[in-house]
Coordinates of C-alpha atoms in Angstrom, one line a residue:
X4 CA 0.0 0.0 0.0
X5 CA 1.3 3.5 -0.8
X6 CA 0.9 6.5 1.2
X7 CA 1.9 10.0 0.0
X8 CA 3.8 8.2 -2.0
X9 CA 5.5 6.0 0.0
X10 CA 5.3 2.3 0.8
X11 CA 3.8 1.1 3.1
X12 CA 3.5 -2.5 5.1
X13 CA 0.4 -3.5 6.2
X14 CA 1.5 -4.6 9.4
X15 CA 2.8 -0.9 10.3
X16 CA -0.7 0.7 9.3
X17 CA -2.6 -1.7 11.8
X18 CA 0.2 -0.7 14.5
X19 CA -0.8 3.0 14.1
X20 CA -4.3 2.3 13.9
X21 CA -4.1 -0.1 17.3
X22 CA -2.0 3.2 19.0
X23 CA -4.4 5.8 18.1
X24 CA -7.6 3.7 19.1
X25 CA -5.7 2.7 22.7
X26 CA -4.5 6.7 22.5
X27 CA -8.6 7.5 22.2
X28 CA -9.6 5.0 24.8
X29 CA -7.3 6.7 27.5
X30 CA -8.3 10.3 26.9
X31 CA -11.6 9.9 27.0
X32 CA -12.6 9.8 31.0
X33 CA -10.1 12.8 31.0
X34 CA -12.2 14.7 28.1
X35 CA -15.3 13.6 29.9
X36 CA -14.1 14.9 33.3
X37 CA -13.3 18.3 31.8
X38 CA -16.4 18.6 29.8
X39 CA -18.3 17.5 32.8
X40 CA -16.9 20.4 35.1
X41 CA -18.5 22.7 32.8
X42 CA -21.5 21.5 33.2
X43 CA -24.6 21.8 35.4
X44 CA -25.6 18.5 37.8
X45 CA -28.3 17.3 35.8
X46 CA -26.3 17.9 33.0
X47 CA -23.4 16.0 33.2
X48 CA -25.2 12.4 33.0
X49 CA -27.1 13.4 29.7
X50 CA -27.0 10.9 27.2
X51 CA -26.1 11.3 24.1
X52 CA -23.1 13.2 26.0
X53 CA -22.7 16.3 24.9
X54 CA -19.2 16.3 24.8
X55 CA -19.2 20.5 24.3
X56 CA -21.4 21.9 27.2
X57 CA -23.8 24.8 25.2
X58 CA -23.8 27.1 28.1
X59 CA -19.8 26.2 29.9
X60 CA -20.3 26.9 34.0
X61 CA -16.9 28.1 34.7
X62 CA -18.3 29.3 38.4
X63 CA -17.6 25.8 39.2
X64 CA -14.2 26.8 39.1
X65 CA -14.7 29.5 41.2
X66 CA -16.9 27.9 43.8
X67 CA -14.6 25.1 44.9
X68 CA -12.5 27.3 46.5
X69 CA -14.8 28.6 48.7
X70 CA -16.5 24.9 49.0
X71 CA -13.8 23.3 50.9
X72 CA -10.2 25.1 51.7
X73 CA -8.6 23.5 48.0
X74 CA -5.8 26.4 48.3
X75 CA -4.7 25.3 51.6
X76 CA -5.1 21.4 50.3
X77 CA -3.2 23.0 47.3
X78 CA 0.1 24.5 49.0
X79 CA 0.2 21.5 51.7
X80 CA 0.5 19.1 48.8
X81 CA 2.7 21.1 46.8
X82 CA 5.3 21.6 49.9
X83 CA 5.7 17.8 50.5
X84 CA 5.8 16.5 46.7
X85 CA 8.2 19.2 46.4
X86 CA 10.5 18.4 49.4
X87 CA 10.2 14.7 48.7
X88 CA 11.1 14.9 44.9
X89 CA 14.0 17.1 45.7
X90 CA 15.1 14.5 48.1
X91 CA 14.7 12.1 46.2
X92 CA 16.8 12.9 43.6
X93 CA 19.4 13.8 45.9
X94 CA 19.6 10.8 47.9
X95 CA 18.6 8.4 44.6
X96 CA 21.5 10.4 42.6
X97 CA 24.2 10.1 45.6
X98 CA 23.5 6.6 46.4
X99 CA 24.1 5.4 42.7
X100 CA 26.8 6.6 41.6
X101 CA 28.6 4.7 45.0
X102 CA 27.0 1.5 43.7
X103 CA 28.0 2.8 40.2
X104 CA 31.1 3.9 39.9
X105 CA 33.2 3.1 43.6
X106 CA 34.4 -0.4 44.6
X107 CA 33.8 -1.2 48.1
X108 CA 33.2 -4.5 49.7
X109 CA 29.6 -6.1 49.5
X110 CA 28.6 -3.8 47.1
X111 CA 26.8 -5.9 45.1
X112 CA 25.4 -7.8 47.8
X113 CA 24.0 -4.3 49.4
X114 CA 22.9 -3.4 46.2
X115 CA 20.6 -6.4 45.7
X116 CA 19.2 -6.1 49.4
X117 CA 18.5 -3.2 48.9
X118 CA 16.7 -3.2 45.5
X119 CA 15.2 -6.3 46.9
X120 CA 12.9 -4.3 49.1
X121 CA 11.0 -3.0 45.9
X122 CA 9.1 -6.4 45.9
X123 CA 7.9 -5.9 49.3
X124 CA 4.4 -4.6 49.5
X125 CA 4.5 -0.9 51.5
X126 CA 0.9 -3.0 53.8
X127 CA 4.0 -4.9 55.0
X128 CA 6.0 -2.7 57.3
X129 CA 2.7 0.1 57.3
X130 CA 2.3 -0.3 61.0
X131 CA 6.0 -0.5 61.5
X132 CA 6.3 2.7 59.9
X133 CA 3.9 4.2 61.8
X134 CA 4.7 3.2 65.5
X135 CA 8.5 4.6 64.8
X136 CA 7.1 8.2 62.9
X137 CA 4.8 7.9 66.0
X138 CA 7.5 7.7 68.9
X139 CA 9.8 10.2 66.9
X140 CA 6.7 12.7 67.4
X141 CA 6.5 13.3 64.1
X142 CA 2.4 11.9 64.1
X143 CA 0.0 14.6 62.3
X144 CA 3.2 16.6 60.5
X145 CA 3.8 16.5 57.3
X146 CA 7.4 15.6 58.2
X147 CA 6.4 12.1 58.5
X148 CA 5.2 11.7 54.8
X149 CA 8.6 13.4 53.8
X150 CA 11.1 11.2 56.1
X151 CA 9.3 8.2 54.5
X152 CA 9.1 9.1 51.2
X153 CA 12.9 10.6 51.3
X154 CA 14.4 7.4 50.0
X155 CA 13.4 5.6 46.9
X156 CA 14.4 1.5 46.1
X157 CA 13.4 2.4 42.7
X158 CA 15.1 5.8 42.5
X159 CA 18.7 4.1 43.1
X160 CA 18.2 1.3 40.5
X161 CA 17.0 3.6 37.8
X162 CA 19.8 6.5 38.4
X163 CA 22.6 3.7 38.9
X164 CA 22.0 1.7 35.5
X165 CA 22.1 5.1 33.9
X166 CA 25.3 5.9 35.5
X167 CA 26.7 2.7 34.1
X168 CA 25.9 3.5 30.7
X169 CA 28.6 6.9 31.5
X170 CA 32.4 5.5 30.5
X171 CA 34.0 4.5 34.0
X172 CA 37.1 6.3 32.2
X173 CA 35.8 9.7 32.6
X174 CA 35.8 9.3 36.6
X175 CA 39.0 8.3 36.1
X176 CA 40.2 11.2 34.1
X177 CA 38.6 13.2 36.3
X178 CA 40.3 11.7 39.5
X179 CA 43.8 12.1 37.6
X180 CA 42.6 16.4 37.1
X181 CA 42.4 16.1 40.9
X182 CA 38.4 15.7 41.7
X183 CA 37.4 14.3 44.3
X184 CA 34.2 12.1 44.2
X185 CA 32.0 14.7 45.9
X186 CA 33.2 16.5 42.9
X187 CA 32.8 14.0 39.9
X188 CA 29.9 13.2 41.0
X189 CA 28.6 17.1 41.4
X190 CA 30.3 18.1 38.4
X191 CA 30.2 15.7 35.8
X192 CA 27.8 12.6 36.5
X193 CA 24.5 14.9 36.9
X194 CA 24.9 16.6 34.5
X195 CA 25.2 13.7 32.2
X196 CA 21.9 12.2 33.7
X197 CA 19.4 14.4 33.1
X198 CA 17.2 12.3 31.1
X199 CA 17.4 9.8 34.1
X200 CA 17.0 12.7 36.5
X201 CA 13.6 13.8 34.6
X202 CA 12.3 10.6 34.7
X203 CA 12.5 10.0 38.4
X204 CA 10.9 13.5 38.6
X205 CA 7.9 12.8 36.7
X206 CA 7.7 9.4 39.1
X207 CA 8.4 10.7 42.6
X208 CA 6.1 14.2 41.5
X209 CA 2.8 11.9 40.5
X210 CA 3.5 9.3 43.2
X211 CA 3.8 12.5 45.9
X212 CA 1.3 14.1 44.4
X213 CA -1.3 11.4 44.5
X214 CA -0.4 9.8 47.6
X215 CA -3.4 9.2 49.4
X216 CA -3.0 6.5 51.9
X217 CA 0.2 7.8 53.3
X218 CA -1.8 11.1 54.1
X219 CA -4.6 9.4 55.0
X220 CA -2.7 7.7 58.1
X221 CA -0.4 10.5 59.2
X222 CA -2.7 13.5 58.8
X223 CA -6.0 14.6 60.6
X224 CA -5.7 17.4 60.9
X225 CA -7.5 19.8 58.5
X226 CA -5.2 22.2 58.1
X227 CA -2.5 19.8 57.1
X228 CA -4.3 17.5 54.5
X229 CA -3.3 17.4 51.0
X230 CA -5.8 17.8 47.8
X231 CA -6.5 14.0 47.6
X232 CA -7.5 13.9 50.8
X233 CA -9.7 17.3 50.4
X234 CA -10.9 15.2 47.0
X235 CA -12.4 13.0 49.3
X236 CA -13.3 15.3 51.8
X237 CA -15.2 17.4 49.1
X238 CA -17.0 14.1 47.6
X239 CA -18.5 13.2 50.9
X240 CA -19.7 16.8 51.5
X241 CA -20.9 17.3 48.4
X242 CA -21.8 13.9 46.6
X243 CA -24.0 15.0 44.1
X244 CA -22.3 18.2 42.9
X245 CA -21.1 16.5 40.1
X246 CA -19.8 19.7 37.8
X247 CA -18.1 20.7 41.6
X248 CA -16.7 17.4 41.9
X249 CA -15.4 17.3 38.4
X250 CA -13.6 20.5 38.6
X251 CA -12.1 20.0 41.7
X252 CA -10.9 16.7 40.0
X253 CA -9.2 18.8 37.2
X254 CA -7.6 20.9 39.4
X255 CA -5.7 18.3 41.1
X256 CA -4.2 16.9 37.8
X257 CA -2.4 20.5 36.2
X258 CA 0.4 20.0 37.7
X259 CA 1.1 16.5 37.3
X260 CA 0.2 17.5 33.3
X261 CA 2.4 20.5 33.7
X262 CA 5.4 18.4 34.9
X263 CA 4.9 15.6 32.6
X264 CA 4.8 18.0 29.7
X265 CA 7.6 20.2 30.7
X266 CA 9.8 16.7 31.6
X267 CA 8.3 14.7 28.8
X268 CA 11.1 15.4 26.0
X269 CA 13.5 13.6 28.6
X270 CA 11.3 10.9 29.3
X271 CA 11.6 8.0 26.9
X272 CA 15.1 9.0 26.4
X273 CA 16.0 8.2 30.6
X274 CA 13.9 5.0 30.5
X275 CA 15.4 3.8 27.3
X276 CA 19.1 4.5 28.9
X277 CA 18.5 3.7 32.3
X278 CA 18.0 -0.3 30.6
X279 CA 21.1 -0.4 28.6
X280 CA 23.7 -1.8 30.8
X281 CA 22.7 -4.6 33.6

C-alpha cells in the first residue's frame, strides 16, 4: 500500500491504527471529566453526552474554593511532593553513583538487598512505619510523609544503571585532574543524567502528588491534608455536585500535566538509557 507516495507495510498501518484507538480509549474519561466540570448537575449524566457543554459553568471553578479550603489542600501538597522529589533525587543520585562507579566491599550484595525491598508490599511494614514516625513525634506533621518518602528503592536502581551507561574512564580522568568524588559526582555525573533525573521526577512528583493512603494515616488534621484527601473530603460533602466534583478533579491533575509536559522530551530517552547496561 502506498501512502503520499510512499510504501507502506500493512503490518505498520494496523500498528498505528491499534495506538491511536488505545490513545482515544485513555483520553476519554479525561475529556469527559473536563467537559463534565462545565456543566450543570443534571447535565453531566445526559445521554447522548454532549461532549461540548452549550452554556460552559466556569463558576464551578470558582466555587470550589470557597466549597472546601482547596488552596490550603493545594500548597500542603505542593510543599511535600516538592521536598520529597528534591530529596529524592538527591539521595537516589548520591547513592548510585557509589554502587555505580566506587568499589567497596559487599557492594553488590547491598545493592541487591537493597533493590530487593521493591518487591515488598509498602501494607508490610505500614504499622511499623507508623509506631517509629509515631515515637519520633513526628504523628499529624507532614514531616512524617517526607522522612518516609525521602528514600526511593526504585530511585537508586533507575539512576545507577544510567550511571553505568557513563564510561568509567571519565571518573577516572577526572580523578587524575584532581576531583574528588563529591566532585565528579557534582560536576560531571549529573549533568550527564538528566534524562534519568527527569524521569524520576515525573515518578516521585505523581507518586507524591497522589499519595493518598500515606496522608490518610499521618494527617488529621484539616489544616495539614493534601488535595487527595480534600478530593475526598469534598466528595463526601458534596456527593452530588457533580460539575463541583469534576472540577475540583481537574484541578488536582495540572500540575502532574504540567510536569509531565515540561519533563516529557527527557522521558523515553532516561527509560530507554536507564536499561542499557545490567
Amino acid at each position: 500500500m502506498r501512502i503520499l507516495g510512499r510504501k507502506v507495510k500493512p503490518g505498520t498501518i494496523a500498528t498505528y491504527v491499534l495506538v491511536i484507538a488505545l490513545t482515544v480509549i485513555m483520553l476519554l474519561p479525561f475529556v469527559w471529566m473536563l467537559s463534565a466540570s462545565l456543566k450543570l448537575n443534571r447535565e453531566v449524566f445526559e445521554f447522548p453526552i454532549h461532549w461540548i457543554p452549550q452554556h460552559p459553568r466556569w463558576q464551578n471553578y470558582a466555587d470550589i474554593w470557597t466549597k472546601i479550603p482547596l488552596g490550603l489542600f493545594v500548597f500542603n501538597t505542593a510543599k511535600i511532593t516538592i521536598m520529597v522529589t528534591l530529596l529524592q533525587l538527591f539521595t537516589s543520585s548520591f547513592a548510585a553513583y557509589a554502587f555505580a562507579k566506587l568499589k567497596f566491599p559487599y557492594r553488590d550484595v547491598l545493592f541487591l538487598g537493597y533493590i530487593a525491598t521493591i518487591a515488598m508490599p509498602w501494607q508490610v511494614y505500614m504499622v511499623p512505619q507508623f509506631i517509629l514516625m509515631r515515637e519520633f513525634g513526628l504523628y499529624n506533621t507532614h514531616w512524617a510523609l517526607i522522612a518516609l518518602q525521602a528514600f526511593t528503592a526504585f530511585g537508586v536502581f533507575l539512576m545507577k544503571q544510567f550511571y553505568m551507561s557513563i564510561p568509567d574512564e571519565l571518573c577516572e580522568a577526572a580523578r587524575v585532574d584532581g576531583m574528588n568524588e563529591y566532585q565528579i559526582w557534582w560536576k560531571i555525573m549529573l549533568p550527564l543524567s538528566k534524562p534519568a533525573l527527569s524521569t524520576l521526577t515525573i515518578f516521585t512528583f505523581v507518586f507524591a502528588w497522589n499519595d493518598f493512603l500515606g496522608p490518610m494515616i499521618y494527617l488529621t488534621k484539616t489544616d495539614l491534608k493534601t488535595i487527595q484527601i480534600g478530593l475526598r473530603m469534598f466528595i463526601s460533602q458534596y456527593s452530588a455536585e457533580y460539575g463541583l466534583i469534576m472540577a475540583a478533579s481537574v484541578v488536582a491533575i495540572i500540575p502532574v500535566l504540567l510536569v509531565f509536559l515540561a519533563l516529557q522530551r527527557f522521558f523515553v530517552e532516561g527509560v530507554a538509557n536507564a536499561g542499557l547496561k545490567g
